[in-house]
Short mmCIF file of C-alpha atoms in Angstrom, two decimals:
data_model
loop_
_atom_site.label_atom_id
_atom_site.label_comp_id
_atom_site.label_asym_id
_atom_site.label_seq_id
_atom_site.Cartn_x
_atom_site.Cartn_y
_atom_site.Cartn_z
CA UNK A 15 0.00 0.00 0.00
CA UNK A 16 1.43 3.46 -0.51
CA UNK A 17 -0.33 6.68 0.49
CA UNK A 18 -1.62 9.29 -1.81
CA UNK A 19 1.43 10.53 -2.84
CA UNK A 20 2.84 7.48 -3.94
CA UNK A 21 5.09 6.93 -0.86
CA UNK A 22 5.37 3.73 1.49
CA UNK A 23 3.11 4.19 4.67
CA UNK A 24 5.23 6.04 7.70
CA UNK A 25 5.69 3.69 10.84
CA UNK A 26 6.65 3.71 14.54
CA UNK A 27 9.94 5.07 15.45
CA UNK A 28 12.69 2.97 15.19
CA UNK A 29 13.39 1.57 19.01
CA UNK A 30 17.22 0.88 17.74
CA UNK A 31 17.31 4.48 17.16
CA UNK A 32 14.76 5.78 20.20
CA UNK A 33 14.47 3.97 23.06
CA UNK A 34 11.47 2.81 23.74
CA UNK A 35 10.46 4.65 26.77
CA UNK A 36 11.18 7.85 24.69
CA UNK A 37 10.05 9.55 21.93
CA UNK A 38 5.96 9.90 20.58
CA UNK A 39 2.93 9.13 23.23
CA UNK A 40 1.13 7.68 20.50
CA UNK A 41 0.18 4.24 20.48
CA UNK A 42 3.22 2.34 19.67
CA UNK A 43 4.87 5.17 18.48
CA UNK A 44 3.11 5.68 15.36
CA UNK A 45 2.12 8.37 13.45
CA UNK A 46 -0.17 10.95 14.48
CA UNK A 47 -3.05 11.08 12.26
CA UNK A 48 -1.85 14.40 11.50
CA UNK A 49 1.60 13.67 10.21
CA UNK A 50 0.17 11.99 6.87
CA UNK A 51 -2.13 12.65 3.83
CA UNK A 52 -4.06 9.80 4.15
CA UNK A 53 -4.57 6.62 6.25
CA UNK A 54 -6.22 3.19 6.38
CA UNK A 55 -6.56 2.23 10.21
CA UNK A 56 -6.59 4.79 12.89
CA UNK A 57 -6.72 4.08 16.61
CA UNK A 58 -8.93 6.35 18.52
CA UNK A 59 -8.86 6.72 21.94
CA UNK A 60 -12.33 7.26 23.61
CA UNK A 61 -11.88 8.39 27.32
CA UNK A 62 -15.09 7.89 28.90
CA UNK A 63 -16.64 5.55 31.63
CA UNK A 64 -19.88 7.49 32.72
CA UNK A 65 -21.77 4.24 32.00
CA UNK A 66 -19.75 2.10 34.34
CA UNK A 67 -22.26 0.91 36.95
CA UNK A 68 -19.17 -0.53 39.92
CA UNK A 69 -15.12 0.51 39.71
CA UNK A 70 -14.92 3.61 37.48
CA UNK A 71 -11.56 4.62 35.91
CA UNK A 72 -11.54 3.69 32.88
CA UNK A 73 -11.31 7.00 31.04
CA UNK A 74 -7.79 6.93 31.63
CA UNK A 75 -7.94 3.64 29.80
CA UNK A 76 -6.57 5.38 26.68
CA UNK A 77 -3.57 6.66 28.04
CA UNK A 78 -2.75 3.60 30.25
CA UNK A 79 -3.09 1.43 27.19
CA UNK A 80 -0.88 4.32 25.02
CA UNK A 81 1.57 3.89 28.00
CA UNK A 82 2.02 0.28 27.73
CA UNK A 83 2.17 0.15 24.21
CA UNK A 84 6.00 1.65 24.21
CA UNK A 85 6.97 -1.60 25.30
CA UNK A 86 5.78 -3.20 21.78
CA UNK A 87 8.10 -4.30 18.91
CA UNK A 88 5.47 -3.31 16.33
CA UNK A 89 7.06 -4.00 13.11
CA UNK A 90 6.61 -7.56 12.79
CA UNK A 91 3.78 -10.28 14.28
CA UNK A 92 5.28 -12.89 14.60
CA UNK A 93 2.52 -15.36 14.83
CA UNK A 94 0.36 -13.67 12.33
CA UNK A 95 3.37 -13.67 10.40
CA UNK A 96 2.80 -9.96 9.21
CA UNK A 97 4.47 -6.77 8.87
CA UNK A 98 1.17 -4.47 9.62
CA UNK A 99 2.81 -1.01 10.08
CA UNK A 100 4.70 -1.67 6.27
CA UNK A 101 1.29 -3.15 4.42
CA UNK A 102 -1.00 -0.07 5.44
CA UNK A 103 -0.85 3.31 7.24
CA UNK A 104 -2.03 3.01 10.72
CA UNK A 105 -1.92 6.44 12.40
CA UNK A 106 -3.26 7.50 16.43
CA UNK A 107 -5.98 9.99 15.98
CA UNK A 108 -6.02 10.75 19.20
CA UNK A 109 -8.88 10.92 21.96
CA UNK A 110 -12.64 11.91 21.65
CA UNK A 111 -13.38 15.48 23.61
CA UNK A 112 -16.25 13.85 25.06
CA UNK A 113 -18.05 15.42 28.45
CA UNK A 114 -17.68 13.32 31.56
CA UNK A 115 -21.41 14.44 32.79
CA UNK A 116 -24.14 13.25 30.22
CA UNK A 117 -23.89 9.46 28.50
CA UNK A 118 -26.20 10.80 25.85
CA UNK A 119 -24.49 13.87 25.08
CA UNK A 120 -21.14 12.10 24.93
CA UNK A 121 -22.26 8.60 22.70
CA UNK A 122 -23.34 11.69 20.44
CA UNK A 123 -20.29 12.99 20.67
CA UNK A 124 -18.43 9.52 19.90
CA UNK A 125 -20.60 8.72 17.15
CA UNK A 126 -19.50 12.11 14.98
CA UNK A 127 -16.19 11.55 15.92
CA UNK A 128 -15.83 8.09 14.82
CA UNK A 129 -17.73 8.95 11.57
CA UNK A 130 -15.11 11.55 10.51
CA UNK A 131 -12.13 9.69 11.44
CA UNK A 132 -13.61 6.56 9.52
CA UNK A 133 -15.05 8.42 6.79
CA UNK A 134 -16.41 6.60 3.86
CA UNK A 135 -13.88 4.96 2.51
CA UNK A 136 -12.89 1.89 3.87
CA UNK A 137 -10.71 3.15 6.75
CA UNK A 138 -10.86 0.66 9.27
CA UNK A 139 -10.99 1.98 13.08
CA UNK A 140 -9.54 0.47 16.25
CA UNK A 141 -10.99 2.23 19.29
CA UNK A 142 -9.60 2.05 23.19
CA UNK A 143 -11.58 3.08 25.72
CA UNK A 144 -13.33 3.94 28.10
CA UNK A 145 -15.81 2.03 29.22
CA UNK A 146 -18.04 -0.22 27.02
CA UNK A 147 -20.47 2.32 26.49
CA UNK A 148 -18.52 3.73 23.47
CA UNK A 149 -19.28 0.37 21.70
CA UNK A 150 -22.86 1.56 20.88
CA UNK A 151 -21.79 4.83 19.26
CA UNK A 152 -19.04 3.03 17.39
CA UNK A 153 -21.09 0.40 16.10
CA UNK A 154 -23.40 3.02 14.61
CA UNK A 155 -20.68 4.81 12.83
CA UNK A 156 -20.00 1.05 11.47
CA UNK A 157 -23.48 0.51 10.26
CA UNK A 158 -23.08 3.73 8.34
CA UNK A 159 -20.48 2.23 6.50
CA UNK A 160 -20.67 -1.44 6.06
CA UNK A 161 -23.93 -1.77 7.45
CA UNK A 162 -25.17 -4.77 10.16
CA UNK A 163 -22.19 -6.08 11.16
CA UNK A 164 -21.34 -9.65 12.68
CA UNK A 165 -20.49 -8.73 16.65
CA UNK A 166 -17.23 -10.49 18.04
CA UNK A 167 -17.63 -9.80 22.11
CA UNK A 168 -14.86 -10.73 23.76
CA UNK A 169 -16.40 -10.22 28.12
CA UNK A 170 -17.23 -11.80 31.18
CA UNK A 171 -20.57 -10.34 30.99
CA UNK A 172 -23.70 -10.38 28.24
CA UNK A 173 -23.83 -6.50 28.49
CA UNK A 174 -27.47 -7.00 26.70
CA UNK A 175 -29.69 -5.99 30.19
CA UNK A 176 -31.97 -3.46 29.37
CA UNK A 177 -31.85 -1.05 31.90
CA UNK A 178 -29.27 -0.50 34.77
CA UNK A 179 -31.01 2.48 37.67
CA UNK A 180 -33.71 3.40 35.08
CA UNK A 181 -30.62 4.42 32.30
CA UNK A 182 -31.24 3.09 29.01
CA UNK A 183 -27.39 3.55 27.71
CA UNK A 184 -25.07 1.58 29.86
CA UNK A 185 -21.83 -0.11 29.64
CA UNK A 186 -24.11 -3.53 31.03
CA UNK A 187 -26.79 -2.41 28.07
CA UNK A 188 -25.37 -1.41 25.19
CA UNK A 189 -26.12 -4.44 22.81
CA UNK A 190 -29.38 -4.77 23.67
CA UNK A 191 -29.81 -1.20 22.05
CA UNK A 192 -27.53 -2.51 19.17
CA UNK A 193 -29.77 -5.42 18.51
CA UNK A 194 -33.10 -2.71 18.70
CA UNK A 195 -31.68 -0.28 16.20
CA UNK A 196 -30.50 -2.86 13.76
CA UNK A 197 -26.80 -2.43 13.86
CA UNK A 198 -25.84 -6.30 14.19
CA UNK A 199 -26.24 -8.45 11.27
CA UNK A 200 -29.20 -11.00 12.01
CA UNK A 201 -28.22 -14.28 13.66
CA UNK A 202 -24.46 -14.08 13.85
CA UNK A 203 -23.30 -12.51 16.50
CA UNK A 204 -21.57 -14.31 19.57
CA UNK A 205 -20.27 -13.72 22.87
CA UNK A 206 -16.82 -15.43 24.14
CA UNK A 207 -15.56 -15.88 27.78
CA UNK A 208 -18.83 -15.41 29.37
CA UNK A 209 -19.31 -16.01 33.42
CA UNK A 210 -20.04 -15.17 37.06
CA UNK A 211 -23.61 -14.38 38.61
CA UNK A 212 -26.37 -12.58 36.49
CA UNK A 213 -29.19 -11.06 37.56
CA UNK A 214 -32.05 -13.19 36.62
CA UNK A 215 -31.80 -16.11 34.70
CA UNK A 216 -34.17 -14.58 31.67
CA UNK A 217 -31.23 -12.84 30.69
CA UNK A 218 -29.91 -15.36 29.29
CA UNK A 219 -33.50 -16.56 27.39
CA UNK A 220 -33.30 -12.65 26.38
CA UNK A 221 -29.74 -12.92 25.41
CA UNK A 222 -30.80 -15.92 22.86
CA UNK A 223 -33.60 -13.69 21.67
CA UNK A 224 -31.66 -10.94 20.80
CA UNK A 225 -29.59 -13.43 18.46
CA UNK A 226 -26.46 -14.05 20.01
CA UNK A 227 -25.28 -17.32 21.04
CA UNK A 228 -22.23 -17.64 23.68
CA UNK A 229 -19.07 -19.75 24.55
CA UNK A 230 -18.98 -19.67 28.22
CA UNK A 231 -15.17 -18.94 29.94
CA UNK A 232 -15.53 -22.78 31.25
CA UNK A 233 -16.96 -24.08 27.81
CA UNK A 234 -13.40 -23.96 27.12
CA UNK A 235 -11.90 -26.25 29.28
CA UNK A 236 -14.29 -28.85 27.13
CA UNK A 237 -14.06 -27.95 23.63
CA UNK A 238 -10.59 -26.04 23.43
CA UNK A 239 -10.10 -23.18 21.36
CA UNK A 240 -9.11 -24.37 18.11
CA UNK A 241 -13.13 -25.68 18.31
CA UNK A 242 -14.53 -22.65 19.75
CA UNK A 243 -12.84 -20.37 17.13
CA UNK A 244 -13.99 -22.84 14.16
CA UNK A 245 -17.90 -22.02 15.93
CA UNK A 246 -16.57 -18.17 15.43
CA UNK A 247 -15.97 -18.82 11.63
CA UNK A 248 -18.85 -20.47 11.46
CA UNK A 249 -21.20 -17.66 13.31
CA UNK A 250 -20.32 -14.96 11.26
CA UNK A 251 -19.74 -16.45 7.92
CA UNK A 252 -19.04 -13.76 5.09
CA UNK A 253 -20.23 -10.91 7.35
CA UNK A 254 -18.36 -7.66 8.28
CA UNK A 255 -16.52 -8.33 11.50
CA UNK A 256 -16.64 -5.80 14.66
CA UNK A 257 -14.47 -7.31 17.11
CA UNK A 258 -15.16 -5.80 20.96
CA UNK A 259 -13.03 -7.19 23.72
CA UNK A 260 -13.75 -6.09 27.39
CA UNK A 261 -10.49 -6.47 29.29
CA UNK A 262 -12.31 -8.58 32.06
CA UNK A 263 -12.70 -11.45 29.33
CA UNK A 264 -9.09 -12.18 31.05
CA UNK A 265 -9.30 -13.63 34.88
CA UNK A 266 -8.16 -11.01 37.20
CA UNK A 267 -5.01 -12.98 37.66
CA UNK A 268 -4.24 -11.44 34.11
CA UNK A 269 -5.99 -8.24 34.33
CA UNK A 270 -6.86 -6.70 37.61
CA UNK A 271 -6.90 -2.65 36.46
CA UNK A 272 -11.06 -2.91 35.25
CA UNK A 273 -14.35 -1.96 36.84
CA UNK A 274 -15.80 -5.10 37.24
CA UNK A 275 -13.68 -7.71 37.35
CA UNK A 276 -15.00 -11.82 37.66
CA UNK A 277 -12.83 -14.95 38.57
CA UNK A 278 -12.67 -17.78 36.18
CA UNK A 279 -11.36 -15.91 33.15
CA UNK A 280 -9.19 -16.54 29.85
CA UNK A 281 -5.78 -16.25 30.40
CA UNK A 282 -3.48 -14.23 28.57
CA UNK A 283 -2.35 -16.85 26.53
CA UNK A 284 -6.31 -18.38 25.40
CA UNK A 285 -6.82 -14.81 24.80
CA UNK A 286 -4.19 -14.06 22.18
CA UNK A 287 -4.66 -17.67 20.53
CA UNK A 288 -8.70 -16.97 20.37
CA UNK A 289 -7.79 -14.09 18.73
CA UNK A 290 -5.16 -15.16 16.07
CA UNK A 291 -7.21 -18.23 14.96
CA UNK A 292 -9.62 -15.57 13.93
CA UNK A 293 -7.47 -13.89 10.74
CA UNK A 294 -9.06 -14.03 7.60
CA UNK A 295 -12.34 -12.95 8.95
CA UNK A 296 -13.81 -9.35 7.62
CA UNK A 297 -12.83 -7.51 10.48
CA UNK A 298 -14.02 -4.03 9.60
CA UNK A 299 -13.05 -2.47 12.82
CA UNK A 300 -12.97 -3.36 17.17
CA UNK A 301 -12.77 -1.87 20.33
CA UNK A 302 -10.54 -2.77 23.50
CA UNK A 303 -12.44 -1.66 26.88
CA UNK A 304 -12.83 -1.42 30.76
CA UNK A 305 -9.19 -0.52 30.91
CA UNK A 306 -8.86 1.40 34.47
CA UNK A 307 -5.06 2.06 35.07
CA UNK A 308 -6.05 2.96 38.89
CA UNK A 309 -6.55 -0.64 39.71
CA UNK A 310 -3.95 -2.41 37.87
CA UNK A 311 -0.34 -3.19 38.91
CA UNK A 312 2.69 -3.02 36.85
CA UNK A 313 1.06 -2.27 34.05
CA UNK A 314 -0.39 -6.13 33.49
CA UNK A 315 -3.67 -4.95 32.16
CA UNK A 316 -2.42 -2.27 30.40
CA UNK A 317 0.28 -4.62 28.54
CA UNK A 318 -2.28 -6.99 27.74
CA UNK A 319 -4.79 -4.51 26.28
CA UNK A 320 -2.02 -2.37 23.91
CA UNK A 321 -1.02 -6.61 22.86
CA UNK A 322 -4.59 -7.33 22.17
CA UNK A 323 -4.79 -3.94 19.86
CA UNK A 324 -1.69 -4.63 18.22
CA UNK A 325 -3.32 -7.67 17.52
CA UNK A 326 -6.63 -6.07 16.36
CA UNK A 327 -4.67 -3.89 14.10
CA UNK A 328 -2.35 -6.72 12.39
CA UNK A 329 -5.67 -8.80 12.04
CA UNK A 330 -7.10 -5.74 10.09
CA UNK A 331 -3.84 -5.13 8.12
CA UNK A 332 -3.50 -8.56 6.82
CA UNK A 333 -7.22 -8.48 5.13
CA UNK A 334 -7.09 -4.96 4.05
CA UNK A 335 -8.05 -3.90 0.29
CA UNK A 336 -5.43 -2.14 -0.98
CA UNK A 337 -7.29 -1.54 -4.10
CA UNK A 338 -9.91 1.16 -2.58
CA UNK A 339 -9.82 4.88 -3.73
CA UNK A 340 -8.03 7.39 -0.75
CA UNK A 341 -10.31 10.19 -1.03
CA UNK A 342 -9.11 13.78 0.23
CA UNK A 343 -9.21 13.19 4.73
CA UNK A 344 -11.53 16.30 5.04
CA UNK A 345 -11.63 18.38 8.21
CA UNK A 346 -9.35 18.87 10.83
CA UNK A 347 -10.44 17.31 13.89
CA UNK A 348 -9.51 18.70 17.32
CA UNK A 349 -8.15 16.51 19.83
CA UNK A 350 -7.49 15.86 23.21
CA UNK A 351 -4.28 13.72 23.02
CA UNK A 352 -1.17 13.83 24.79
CA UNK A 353 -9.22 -23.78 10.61
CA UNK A 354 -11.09 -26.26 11.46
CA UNK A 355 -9.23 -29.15 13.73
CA UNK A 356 -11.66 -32.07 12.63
CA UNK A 357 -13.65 -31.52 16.60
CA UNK A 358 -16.78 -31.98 17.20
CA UNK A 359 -18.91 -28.70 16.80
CA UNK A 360 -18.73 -26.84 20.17
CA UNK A 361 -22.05 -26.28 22.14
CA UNK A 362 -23.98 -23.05 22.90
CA UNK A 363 -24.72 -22.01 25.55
CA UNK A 364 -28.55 -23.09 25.16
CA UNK A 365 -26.83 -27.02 24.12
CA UNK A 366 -27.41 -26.40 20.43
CA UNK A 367 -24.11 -26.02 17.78
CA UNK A 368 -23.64 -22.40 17.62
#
């Protein structure tokens, strides 16, 4: 791929050159969405956790996660056997200038803001938040531009209740609005890593109505992942991909800095594999949540969240078209920076093959 003026895309620094610890706050070092004419994945940071209903924090999630992702070697994935940074031009667009005191005002605000960074034109856009709120206003700006997409949900929790204290637009709610306003393609979206107490067991009959089908964090331990990725592949079929992992998919063990954290977890390692049996699918675009720096400890979530974007963003550079038109970016924004295994099918979680 080469940008619009016919040069190869600009990466991160060079950590032979810069030390790691020094140099650009942007993720990984890379370019800042204003530094180039054009781009084809930007990472957004979306700083807001007014939808949190126990530990809030995570609007610092951005910069934690920005933090943590010095310590990457970004120029080649090993395992995905990919060079993302030299395929494509990712760039850091920064952080959303949302407000702190209304959840309406700000998923507005998140919506508009992912629609001009995205644009479109088949830019692809990794977000880090925040709380899981932002997913609904980011899902929206997908619809715009692929239409229903195929929902990847990477959490310890369903997050499709309806209401949480009378508020429609929750971090514990927001695909249950998704699924209302017609934003996830019909019948294949899935949740992974699912567990811990609910409130009522009709949320999971709800759950089932809403069209999503889950792989339960112990499920697992039975089928394996090479199975439960296969029932992935399967779920979504030919459908655009949004990919949204909550941090507390991991056990705290492996992520203790989020708001609601639930024992019994991935660990890091299930995690990264779940994710990297998943290339090849349409991923249009993803989110990384629940990051809350304030809880965490040497940086363990934070490390595993800016691995899991790098992986987001490799997984999106491998499948990109590099045959789509670059149109001119438009306006400036403002900112507020610094394989199937021969298994058996796995089982839903209603008994059925997913």
């Amino acid at each position: 791929m080469h940008n619009v003026n016919g040069l190869a895309p600009l990466g991160a620094l060079n950590a032979t050159e810069v030390p790691r610890f020094a140099g650009l706050g942007t993720f990984a070092r890379i370019p800042d969405i204003d530094s180039v004419s054009d781009y084809d994945i930007a990472i957004l940071g979306v700083p807001f956790d007014g939808g949190t209903s126990y530990r809030p924090g995570a609007r610092f999630g951005p910069m934690g996660v920005r933090q943590a992702s010095r310590h990457l070697r970004p120029k080649f994935h090993v395992d995905l056997d990919a060079a993302p940074l030299e395929t494509v031009q990712v760039v850091d667009a920064g952080d959303v200038p949302c407000t702190p005191f209304s959840i309406d005002e700000a998923v507005a605000q998140i919506e508009g803001y992912a629609r001009d960074v995205a644009g479109h034109s088949g830019r692809r856009l990794l977000s880090i938040g925040g709380d899981h709120t932002i997913a609904l206003p980011l899902l929206r700006a997908a619809k715009a531009q692929h239409g229903p997409v195929a929902l990847v949900h990477f959490d310890a929790h369903l997050d499709t209740w309806d209401t949480y204290f009378n508020a429609p637009v929750t971090h514990g709610t927001v695909f249950r609005r998704a699924f209302e306003e017609g934003l996830l393609a019909e019948e294949k979206s899935i949740h992974l890593g699912i567990r811990g107490p609910i409130y009522d067991r009709m949320d999971l009959v709800n759950d089932k109505e809403f069209g999503f089908r889950a792989i339960r964090a112990g499920d697992l331990d039975v089928i394996g992942i090479d199975a439960a990725a296969d029932a992935v592949r399967r779920r979504v079929g030919a459908a655009p991909v949004y990919i949204s992992v909550d941090i507390d998919v991991l056990d705290p063990a492996f992520a203790p800095g989020t708001g609601t954290p639930e024992m019994g977890g991935l660990n890091s390692r299930e995690l990264l594999r779940l994710l990297r049996s998943l290339d090849g699918l349409g991923i249009i675009g993803g989110d990384v949540v629940e990051v809350a720096p304030a809880y965490d400890h040497a940086e363990i979530t934070c490390v595993a969240a800016a691995t899991v974007a790098f992986d987001l963003v490799t997984l999106m550079a491998k499948n990109h078209s590099e045959t789509r038109s670059h149109p001119p970016r438009g306006r400036a924004r403002a900112r507020v920076t610094e394989d199937t295994h021969g298994k058996p099918a796995p089982q839903a979680c209603d008994g059925r093959p997913s």
